[in-house]
């Protein structure tokens, strides 16, 4: 007889974790990097988020829905980073 499978970990937690990492990376780049270097560092941060997304979903250890989970992580992170960077861009237009 085969043993019943243990309850799998919730895959959505990994997606939310990647989004949280994208939020933290974007805010850190927006605060600590000078304005003229923000776009290149945002690209570096997004590359790190993509790699983190693959690592988290590979750590999850299930093949079912892998592409869907990675795509959700990366797409959500891209949208989140885009919205926050728009905010930083608009803030840069306001003279201080």
Coordinates of C-alpha atoms in Angstrom, one line a residue:
X1 CA 0.0 0.0 0.0
X2 CA 1.1 3.5 -0.7
X3 CA 1.3 6.1 2.0
X4 CA -1.0 9.1 1.6
X5 CA 0.8 12.3 0.6
X6 CA 1.4 14.8 3.3
X7 CA -0.4 18.1 3.0
X8 CA 1.6 20.3 0.6
X9 CA 2.9 23.7 1.5
X10 CA 0.7 26.6 0.4
X11 CA 2.3 27.8 -2.9
X12 CA 0.6 31.2 -2.6
X13 CA 2.9 32.1 0.4
X14 CA 5.9 31.9 -1.9
X15 CA 4.3 34.3 -4.4
X16 CA 3.5 36.7 -1.6
X17 CA 7.0 36.4 -0.3
X18 CA 8.4 37.3 -3.8
X19 CA 6.1 40.3 -3.9
X20 CA 7.3 41.4 -0.5
X21 CA 10.9 41.1 -1.5
X22 CA 10.1 43.2 -4.7
X23 CA 8.5 45.9 -2.5
X24 CA 11.5 46.0 -0.1
X25 CA 14.0 46.1 -3.0
X26 CA 12.1 48.8 -4.8
X27 CA 11.8 51.1 -1.8
X28 CA 15.5 50.5 -0.9
X29 CA 16.6 51.5 -4.4
X30 CA 14.3 54.5 -4.4
X31 CA 15.6 55.7 -1.1
X32 CA 19.3 54.9 -1.2
X33 CA 20.2 55.3 -4.9
X34 CA 20.6 58.7 -6.6
X35 CA 18.0 59.7 -9.1
X36 CA 20.2 59.2 -12.2
X37 CA 21.1 55.6 -11.2
X38 CA 17.6 54.4 -10.2
X39 CA 16.5 52.9 -13.5
X40 CA 19.6 50.7 -13.9
X41 CA 19.3 49.6 -10.2
X42 CA 15.6 48.9 -10.6
X43 CA 16.5 46.5 -13.5
X44 CA 19.1 44.8 -11.3
X45 CA 16.5 44.5 -8.5
X46 CA 14.0 43.0 -10.9
X47 CA 16.5 40.5 -12.1
X48 CA 17.1 39.5 -8.5
X49 CA 13.4 39.1 -8.0
X50 CA 13.1 36.8 -11.0
X51 CA 15.9 34.6 -9.7
X52 CA 14.3 34.6 -6.2
X53 CA 10.9 33.6 -7.8
X54 CA 12.5 30.6 -9.4
X55 CA 14.4 29.7 -6.2
X56 CA 11.3 29.9 -4.1
X57 CA 9.1 27.8 -6.5
X58 CA 11.9 25.2 -6.9
X59 CA 12.1 25.0 -3.1
X60 CA 8.4 24.4 -3.0
X61 CA 9.1 21.1 -4.7
X62 CA 6.0 20.5 -6.8
X63 CA 5.9 20.4 -10.5
X64 CA 2.2 21.0 -10.9
X65 CA 1.6 24.7 -11.6
X66 CA 5.3 25.7 -11.6
X67 CA 5.0 28.0 -14.6
X68 CA 1.8 29.5 -13.3
X69 CA 3.3 30.3 -9.9
X70 CA 6.6 31.7 -11.4
X71 CA 4.6 33.8 -13.8
X72 CA 2.3 35.1 -11.1
X73 CA 5.3 36.0 -8.9
X74 CA 7.2 37.8 -11.7
X75 CA 4.2 39.6 -13.1
X76 CA 3.0 40.8 -9.7
X77 CA 6.5 41.9 -8.8
X78 CA 6.8 43.8 -12.1
X79 CA 3.5 45.6 -11.6
X80 CA 4.4 46.4 -8.0
X81 CA 7.9 47.7 -8.9
X82 CA 6.4 49.7 -11.8
X83 CA 3.8 51.4 -9.6
X84 CA 6.4 52.3 -6.9
X85 CA 8.9 53.6 -9.4
X86 CA 6.2 55.8 -10.9
X87 CA 5.7 57.2 -7.5
X88 CA 9.4 57.9 -7.1
X89 CA 9.5 59.4 -10.6
X90 CA 6.6 61.8 -9.8
X91 CA 8.3 62.7 -6.5
X92 CA 11.5 63.5 -8.4
X93 CA 9.5 66.0 -10.6
X94 CA 8.5 68.1 -7.5
X95 CA 11.2 70.6 -6.7
X96 CA 12.3 70.4 -3.1

